[in-house]
Tab-separated table of C-alpha atoms in Angstrom:
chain	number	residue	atom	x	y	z
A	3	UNK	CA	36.875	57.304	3.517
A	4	UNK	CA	36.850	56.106	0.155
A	5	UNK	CA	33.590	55.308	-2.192
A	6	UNK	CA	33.467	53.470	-5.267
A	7	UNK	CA	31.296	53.878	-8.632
A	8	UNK	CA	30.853	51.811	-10.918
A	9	UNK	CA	29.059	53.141	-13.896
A	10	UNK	CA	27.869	50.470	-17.169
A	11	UNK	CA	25.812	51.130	-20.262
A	12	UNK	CA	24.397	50.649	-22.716
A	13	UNK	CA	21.449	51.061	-24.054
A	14	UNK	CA	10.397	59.635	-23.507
A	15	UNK	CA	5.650	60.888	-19.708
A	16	UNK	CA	6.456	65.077	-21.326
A	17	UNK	CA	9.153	66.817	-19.917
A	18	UNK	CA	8.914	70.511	-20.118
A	19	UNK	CA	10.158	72.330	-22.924
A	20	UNK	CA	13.059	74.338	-20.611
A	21	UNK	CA	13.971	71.253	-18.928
A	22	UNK	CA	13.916	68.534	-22.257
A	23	UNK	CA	16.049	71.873	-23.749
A	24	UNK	CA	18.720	71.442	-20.855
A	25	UNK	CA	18.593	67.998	-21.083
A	26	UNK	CA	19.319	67.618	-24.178
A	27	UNK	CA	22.270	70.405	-24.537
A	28	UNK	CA	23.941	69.527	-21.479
A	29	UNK	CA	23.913	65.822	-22.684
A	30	UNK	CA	25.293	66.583	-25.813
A	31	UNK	CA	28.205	68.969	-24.484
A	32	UNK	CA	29.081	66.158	-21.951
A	33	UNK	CA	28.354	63.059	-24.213
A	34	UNK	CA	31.072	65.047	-26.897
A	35	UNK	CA	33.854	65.908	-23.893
A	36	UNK	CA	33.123	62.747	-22.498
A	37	UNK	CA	33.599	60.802	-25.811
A	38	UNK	CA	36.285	62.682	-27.381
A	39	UNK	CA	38.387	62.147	-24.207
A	40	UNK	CA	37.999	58.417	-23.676
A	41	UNK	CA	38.958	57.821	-27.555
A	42	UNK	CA	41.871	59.606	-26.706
A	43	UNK	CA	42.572	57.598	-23.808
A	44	UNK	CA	42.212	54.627	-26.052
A	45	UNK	CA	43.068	55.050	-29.780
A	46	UNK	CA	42.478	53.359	-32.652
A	47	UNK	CA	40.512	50.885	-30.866
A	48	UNK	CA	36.557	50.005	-30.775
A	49	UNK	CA	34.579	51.587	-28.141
A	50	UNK	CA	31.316	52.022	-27.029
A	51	UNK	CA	30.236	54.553	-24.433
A	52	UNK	CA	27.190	55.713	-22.587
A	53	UNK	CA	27.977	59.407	-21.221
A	54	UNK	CA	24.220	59.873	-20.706
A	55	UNK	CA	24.023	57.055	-18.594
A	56	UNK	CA	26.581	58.855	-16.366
A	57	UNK	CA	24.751	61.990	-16.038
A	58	UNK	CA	22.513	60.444	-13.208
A	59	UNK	CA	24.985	59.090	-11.034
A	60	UNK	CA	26.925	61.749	-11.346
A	61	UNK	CA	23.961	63.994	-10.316
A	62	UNK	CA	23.254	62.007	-7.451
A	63	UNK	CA	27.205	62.238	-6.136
A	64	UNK	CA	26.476	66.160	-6.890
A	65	UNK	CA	23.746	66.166	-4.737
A	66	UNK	CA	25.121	64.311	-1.633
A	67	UNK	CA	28.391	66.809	-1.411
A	68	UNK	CA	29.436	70.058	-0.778
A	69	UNK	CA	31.498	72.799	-1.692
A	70	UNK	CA	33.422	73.123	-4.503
A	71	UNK	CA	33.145	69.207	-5.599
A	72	UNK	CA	29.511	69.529	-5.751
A	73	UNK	CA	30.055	72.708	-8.340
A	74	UNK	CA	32.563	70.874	-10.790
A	75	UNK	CA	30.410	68.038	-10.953
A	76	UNK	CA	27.223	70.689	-11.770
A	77	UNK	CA	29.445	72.541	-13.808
A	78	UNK	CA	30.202	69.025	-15.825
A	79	UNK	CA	27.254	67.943	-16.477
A	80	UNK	CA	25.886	71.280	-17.372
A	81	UNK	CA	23.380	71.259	-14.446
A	82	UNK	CA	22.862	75.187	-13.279
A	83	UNK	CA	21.505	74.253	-9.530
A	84	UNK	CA	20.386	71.278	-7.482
A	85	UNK	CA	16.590	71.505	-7.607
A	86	UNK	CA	16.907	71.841	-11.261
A	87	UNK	CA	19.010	68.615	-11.032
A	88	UNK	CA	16.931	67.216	-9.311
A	89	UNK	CA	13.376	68.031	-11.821
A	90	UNK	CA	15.518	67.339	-14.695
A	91	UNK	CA	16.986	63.827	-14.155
A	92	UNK	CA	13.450	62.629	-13.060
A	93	UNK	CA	11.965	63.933	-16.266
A	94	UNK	CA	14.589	62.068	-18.113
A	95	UNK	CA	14.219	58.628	-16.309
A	96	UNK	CA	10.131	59.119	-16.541
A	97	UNK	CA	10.840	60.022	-20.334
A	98	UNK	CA	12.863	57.102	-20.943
A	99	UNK	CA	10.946	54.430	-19.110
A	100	UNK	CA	8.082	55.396	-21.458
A	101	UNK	CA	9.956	54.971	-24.752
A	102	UNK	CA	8.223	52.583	-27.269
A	103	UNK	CA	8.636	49.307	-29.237
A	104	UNK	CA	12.313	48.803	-27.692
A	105	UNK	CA	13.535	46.816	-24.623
A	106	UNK	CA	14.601	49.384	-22.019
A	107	UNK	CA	15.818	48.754	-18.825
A	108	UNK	CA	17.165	51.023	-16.114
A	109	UNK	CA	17.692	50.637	-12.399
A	110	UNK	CA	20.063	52.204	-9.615
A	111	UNK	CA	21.081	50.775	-6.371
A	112	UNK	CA	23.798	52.068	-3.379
A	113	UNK	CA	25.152	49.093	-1.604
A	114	UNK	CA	26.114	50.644	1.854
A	115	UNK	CA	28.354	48.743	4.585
A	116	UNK	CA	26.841	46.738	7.434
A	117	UNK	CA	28.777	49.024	9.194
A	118	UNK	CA	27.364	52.400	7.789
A	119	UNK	CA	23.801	53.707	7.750
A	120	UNK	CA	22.276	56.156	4.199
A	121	UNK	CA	21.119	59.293	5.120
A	122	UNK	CA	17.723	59.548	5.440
A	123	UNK	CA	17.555	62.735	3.168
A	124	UNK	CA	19.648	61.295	0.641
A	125	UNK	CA	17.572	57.917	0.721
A	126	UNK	CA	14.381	59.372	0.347
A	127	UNK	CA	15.888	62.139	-2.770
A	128	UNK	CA	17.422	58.639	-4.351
A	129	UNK	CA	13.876	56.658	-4.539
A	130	UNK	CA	12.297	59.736	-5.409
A	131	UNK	CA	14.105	61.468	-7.566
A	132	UNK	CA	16.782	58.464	-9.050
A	133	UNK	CA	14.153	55.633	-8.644
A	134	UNK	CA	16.892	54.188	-6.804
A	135	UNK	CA	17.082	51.704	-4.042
A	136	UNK	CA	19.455	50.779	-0.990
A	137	UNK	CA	20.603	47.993	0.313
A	138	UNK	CA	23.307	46.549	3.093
A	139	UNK	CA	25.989	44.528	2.116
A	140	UNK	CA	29.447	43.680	3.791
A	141	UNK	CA	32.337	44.688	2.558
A	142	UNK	CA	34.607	43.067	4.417
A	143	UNK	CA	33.651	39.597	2.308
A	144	UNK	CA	35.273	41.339	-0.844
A	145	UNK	CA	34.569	37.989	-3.091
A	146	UNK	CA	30.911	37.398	-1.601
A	147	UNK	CA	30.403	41.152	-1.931
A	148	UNK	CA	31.493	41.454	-5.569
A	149	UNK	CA	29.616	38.214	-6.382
A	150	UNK	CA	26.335	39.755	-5.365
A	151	UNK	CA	26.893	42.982	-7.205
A	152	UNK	CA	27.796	40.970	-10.068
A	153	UNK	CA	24.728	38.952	-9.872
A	154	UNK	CA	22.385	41.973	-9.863
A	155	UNK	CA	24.356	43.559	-12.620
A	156	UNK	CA	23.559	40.480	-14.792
A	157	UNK	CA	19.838	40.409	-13.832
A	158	UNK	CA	19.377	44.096	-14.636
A	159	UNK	CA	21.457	43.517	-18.142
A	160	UNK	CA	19.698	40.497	-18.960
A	161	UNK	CA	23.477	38.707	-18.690
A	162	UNK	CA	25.079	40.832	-20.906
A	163	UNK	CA	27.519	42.745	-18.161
A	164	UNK	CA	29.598	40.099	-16.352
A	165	UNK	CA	32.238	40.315	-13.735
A	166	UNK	CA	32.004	44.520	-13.662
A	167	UNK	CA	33.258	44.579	-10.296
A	168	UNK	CA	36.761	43.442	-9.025
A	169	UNK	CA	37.280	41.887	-5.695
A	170	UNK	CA	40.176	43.878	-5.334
A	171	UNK	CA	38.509	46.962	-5.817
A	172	UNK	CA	36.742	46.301	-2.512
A	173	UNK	CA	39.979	44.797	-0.646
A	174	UNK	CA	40.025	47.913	1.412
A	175	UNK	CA	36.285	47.849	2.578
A	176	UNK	CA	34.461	51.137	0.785
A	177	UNK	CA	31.464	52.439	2.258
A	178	UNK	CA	29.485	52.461	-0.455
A	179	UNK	CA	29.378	51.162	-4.009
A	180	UNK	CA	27.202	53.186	-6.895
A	181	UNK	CA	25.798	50.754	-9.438
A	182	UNK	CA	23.612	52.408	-12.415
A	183	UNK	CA	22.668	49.512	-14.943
A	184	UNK	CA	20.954	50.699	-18.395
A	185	UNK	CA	20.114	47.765	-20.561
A	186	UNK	CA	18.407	48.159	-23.878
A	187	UNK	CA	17.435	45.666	-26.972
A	188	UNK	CA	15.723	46.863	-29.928
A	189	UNK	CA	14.529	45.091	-33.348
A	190	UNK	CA	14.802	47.619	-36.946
A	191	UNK	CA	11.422	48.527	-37.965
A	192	UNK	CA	12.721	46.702	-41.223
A	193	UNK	CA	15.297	44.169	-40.574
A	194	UNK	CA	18.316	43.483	-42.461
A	195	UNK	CA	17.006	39.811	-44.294
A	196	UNK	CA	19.712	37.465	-43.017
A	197	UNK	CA	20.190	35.541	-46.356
A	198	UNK	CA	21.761	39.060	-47.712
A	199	UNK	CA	24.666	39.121	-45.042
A	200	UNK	CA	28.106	38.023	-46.820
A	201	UNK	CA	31.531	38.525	-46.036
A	202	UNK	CA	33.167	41.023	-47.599
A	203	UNK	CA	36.319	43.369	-47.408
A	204	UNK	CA	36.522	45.674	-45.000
A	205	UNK	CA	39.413	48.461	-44.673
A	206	UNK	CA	41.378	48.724	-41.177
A	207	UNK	CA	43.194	51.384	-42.842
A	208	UNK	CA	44.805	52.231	-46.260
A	209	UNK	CA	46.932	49.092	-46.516
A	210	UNK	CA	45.194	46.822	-44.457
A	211	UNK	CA	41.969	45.026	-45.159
A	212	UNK	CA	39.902	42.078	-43.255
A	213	UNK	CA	36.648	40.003	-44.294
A	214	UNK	CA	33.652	40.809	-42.336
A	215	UNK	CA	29.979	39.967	-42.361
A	216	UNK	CA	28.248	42.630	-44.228
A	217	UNK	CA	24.485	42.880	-43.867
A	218	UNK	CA	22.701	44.538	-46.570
A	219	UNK	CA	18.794	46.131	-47.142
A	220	UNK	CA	17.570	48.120	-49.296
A	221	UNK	CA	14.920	51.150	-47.407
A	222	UNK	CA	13.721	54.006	-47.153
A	223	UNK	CA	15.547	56.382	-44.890
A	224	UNK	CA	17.264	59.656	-43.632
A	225	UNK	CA	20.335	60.087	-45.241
A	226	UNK	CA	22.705	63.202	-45.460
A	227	UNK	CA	26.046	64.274	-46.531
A	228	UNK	CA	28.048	66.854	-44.629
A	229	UNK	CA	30.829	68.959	-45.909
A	230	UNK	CA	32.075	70.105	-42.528
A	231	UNK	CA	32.071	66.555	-41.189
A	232	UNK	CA	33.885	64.929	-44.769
A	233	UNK	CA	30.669	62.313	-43.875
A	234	UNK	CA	27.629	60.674	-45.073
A	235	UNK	CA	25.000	60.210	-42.184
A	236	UNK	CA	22.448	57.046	-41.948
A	237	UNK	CA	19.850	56.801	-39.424
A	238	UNK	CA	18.510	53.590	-39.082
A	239	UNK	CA	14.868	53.622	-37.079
A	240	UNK	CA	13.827	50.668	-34.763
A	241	UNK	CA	10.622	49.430	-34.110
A	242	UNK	CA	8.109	52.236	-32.279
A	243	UNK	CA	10.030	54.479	-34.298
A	244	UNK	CA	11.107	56.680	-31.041
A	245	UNK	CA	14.610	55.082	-31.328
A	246	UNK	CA	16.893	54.594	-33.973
A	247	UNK	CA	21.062	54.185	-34.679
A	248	UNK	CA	22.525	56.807	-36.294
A	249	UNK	CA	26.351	56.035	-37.939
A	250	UNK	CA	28.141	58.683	-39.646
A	251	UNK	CA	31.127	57.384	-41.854
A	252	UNK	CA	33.591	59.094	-43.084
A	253	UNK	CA	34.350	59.445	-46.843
A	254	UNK	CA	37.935	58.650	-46.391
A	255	UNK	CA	39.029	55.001	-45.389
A	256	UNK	CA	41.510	56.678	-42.955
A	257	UNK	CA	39.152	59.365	-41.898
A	258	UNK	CA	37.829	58.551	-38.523
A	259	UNK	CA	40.646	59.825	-36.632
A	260	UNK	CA	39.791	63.443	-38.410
A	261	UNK	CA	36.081	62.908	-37.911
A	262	UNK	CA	36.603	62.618	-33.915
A	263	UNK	CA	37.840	66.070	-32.991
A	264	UNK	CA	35.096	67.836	-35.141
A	265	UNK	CA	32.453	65.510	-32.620
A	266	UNK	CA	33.467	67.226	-30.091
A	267	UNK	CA	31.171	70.491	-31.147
A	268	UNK	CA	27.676	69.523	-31.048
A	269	UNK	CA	26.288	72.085	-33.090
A	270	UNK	CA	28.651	70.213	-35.676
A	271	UNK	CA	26.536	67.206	-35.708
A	272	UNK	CA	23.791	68.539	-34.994
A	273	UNK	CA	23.475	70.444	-38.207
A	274	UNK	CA	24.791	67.499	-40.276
A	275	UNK	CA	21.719	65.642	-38.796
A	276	UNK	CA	18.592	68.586	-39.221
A	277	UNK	CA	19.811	68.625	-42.741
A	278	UNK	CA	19.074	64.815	-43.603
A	279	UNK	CA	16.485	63.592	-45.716
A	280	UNK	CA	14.378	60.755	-46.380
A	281	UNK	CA	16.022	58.840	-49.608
A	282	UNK	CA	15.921	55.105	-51.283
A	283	UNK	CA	19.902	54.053	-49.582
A	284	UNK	CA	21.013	50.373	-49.967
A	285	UNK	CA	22.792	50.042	-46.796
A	286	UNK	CA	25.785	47.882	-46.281
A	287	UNK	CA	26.627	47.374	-42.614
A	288	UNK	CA	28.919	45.143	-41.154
A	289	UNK	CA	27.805	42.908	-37.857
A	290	UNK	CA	28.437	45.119	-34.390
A	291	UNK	CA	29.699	43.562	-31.414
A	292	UNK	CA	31.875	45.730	-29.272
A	293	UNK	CA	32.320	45.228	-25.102
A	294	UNK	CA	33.990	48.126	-23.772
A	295	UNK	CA	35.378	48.900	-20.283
A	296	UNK	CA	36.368	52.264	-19.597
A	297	UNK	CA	38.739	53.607	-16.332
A	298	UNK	CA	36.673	56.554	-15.962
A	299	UNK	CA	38.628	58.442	-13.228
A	300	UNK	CA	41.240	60.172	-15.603
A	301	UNK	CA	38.649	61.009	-18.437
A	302	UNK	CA	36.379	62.535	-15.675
A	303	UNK	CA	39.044	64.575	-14.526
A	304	UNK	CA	40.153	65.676	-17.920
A	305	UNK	CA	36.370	67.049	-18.280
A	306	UNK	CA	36.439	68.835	-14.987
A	307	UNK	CA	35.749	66.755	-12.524
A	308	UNK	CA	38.518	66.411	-10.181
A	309	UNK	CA	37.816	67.401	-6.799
A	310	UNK	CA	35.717	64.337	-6.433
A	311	UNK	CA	39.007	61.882	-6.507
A	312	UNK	CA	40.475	63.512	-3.763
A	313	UNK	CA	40.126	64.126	0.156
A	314	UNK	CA	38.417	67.590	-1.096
A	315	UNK	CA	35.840	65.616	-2.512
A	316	UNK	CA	33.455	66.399	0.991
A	317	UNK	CA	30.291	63.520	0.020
A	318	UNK	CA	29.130	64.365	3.218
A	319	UNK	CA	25.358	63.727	2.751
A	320	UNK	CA	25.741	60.098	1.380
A	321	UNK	CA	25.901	58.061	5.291
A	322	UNK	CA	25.511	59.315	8.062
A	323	UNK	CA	28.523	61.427	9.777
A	324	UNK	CA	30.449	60.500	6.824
A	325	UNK	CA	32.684	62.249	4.492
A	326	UNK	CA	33.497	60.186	1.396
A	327	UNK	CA	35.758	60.755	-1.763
A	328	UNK	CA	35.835	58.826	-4.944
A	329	UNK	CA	37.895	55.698	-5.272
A	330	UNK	CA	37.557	54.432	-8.693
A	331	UNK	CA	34.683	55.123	-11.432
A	332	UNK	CA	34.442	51.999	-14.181
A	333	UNK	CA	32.138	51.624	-16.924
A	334	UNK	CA	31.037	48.620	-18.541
A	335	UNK	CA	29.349	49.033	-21.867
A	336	UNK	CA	27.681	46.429	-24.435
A	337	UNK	CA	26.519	46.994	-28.292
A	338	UNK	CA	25.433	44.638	-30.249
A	339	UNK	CA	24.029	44.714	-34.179
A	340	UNK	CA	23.035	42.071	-36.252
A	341	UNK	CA	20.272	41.471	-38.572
A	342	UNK	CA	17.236	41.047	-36.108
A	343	UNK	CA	14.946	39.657	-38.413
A	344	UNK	CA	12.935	36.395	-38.984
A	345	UNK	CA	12.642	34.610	-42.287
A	346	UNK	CA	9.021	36.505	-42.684
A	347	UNK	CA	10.576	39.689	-42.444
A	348	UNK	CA	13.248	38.297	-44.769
A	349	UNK	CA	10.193	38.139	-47.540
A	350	UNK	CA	8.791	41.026	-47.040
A	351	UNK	CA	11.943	42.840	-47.292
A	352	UNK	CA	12.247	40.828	-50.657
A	353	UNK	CA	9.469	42.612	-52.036
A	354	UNK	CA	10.452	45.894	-51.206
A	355	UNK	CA	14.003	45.734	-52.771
A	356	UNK	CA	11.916	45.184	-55.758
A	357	UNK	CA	9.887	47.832	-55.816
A	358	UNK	CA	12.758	49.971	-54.778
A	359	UNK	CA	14.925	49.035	-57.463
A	360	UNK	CA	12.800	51.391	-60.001
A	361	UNK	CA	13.648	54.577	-57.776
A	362	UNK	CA	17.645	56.543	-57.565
A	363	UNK	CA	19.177	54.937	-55.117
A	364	UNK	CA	22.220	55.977	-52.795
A	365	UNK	CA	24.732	53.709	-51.682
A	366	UNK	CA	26.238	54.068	-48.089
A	367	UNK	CA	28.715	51.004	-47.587
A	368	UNK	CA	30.074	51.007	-44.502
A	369	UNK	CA	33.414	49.155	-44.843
A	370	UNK	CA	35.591	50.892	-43.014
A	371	UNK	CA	35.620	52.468	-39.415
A	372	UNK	CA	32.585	54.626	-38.407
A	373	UNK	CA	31.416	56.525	-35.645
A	374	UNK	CA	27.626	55.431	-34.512
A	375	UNK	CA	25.205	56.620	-31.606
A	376	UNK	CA	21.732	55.720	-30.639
A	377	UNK	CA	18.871	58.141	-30.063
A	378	UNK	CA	15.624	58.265	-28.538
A	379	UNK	CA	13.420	60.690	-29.891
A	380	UNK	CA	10.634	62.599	-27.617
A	381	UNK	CA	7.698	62.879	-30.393
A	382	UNK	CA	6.510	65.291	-28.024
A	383	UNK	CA	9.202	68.136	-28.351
A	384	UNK	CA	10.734	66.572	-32.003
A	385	UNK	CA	14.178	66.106	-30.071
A	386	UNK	CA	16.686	63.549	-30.358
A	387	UNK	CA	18.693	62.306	-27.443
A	388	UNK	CA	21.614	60.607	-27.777
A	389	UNK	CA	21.886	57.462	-24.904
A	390	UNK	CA	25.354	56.208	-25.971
A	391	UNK	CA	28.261	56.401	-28.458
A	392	UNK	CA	30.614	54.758	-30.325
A	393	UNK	CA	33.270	53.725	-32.774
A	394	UNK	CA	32.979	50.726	-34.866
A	395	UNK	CA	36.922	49.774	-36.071
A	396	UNK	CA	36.759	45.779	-36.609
């Protein structure tokens, strides 16, 4: 019997220190495989991923199978055992539902068949542990079906995901459908003053060049350079100041297809990031909108997790007397950056460039293709965790 996921993104309560520390390295190990694999699937093209926002799903998949699925999908997503899956991935929604000054949604739901009934076990670990809910639906109706998925996929991402499911993905009647929805919406704790954005060139690659809208502040914030990178680093904070967008861009117009195989060692980036420092940076930053979807069934396998796309899959504690496999695993992702700012803001910010214009300043002008994540920071234990990921191109 076949089941379908489908997996969207975007965008801490204290976690212990052992589990926030395997949180955050398994996230980064998968978030880099994950990444590095899908911008190989897709070159030279924007993207915007949210590996973290795969990690729970993927848990809860781990969780209702057996056998030697169960341990690649563990063995993915750098879990050692289920009942520290389990504590860790309600840590991390209890951390993340408590984040401040941002917009932060999250919510899980398994639509099962009219004719199929969730095991109570697996029901009862899904509210408690996934904060997730359950409800009937029939399949056989593929276009009413995918219209109500749909329609709670737009509630949950205030109508920024449309249309992620396919009635021909559910032609064939699966017994259950996976839907994890992450939606999140922050302002800059100092926004870029609108009357400053201008078109201006921006380089595709050495010989070709395009006019974008370039936003530009002048503020106060971490900056760094890294040697084994070739990049400068930015992090740009949003209100609350336990979020913020970091974009690393390389010094070479050309250089973002180097930059992308050295992301795939977090240590890498992490480094490049401990070492950045607060400076005066005039920041030039074109206008974000990317919508990606990703075929995730071939860049999951490529990072280990194979067994769960085929009849060895054995999701046997999903429905009752059931054995499922896989079908098809699709995410839908959604950035977007602009200004965010009112005209209040704009005079504030009016002042400041002012003031700043006394100090050294660095320039980071970001006119040519970057890589960019977001973060959310537990003040608690100082650590960043990156949510999603991305590569800005045009």
């Amino acid at each position: 019997m076949k089941l379908f996921i489908c997996l969207f993104a975007l965008v801490a309560t204290v976690m212990t220190d052992t589990n926030s520390d395997l949180l955050k390295s398994a996230n980064e190990q998968f978030t880099a495989n994950l990444f590095g694999e899908a911008m190989a699937w897709i070159p030279n093209s924007s993207l915007v991923l949210s590996a973290f926002s795969l990690l729970s799903p993927l848990a809860q998949l781990a969780l209702a199978s057996e056998g030697p699925s169960h341990d690649e999908i563990l063995k993915a997503i750098g879990m050692p055992n289920d009942d520290v899956t389990k504590q860790v991935i309600k840590d991390m929604g209890k951390q993340l539902r408590s984040v401040k000054g941002v917009e932060l949604k999250l919510a899980s739901r398994v639509y099962v068949g009219n004719d199929a009934e969730l095991d109570d076990e697996f029901n009862a670990m899904s509210r408690d542990v996934f904060n997730s809910d359950a409800k009937s639906i029939d399949f056989s109706n593929d276009l009413a079906a995918a219209d109500e998925i749909n329609a709670w996929v737009e509630d949950q991402t205030n109508h920024r995901i449309k249309n992620l499911v396919d009635p021909i993905l559910l032609r064939h009647s699966p017994q259950a459908v996976l839907v994890n929805a992450i939606y999140f919406k922050g302002e800059w704790s100092k926004p870029f003053p609108l009357i400053n954005t201008e078109n201006k060139p921006f380089h595709l690659s050495l010989d070709e060049t395009i006019k974008l809208p370039m936003m530009y502040k002048s503020d106060n914030l971490k900056y760094g350079e890294s040697e084994a990178l070739e990049a400068k680093l930015l992090e740009l904070p949003y209100v609350g100041g336990e979020t913020s967008l970091l974009i690393v861009l390389p010094n070479k117009i050309d250089g973002i297809n180097a930059l992308i195989p050295k992301l795939r060692n977090p240590a890498v980036l992490n480094k490049a990031i401990d070492e950045m420092r607060n400076t005066e940076v005039n920041v030039y930053l074109p206008r974000v909108k990317i919508e990606s979807r990703s075929e995730l069934d071939e860049i999951l396998r490529k990072v280990g997790v194979e067994k769960l796309f085929t009849s060895e899959a054995k999701v046997t504690k999903l429905l009752k007397g059931k054995s499922l496999e896989v079908s098809s695993a699709i995410q839908r992702a959604y950035i977007e950056v602009n200004e965010q700012g009112s005209e209040a803001a704009a005079a504030n910010d009016v002042s400041l460039d002012i003031r700043a214009a006394f100090r050294t300043t660095i320039d980071l002008v970001a006119d040519h293709p970057f890589f960019f994540a977001l973060m959310c920071k537990s003040k608690q234990l100082n650590q960043n965790i990156i949510t999603f990921t991305g590569v800005f191109m045009s």
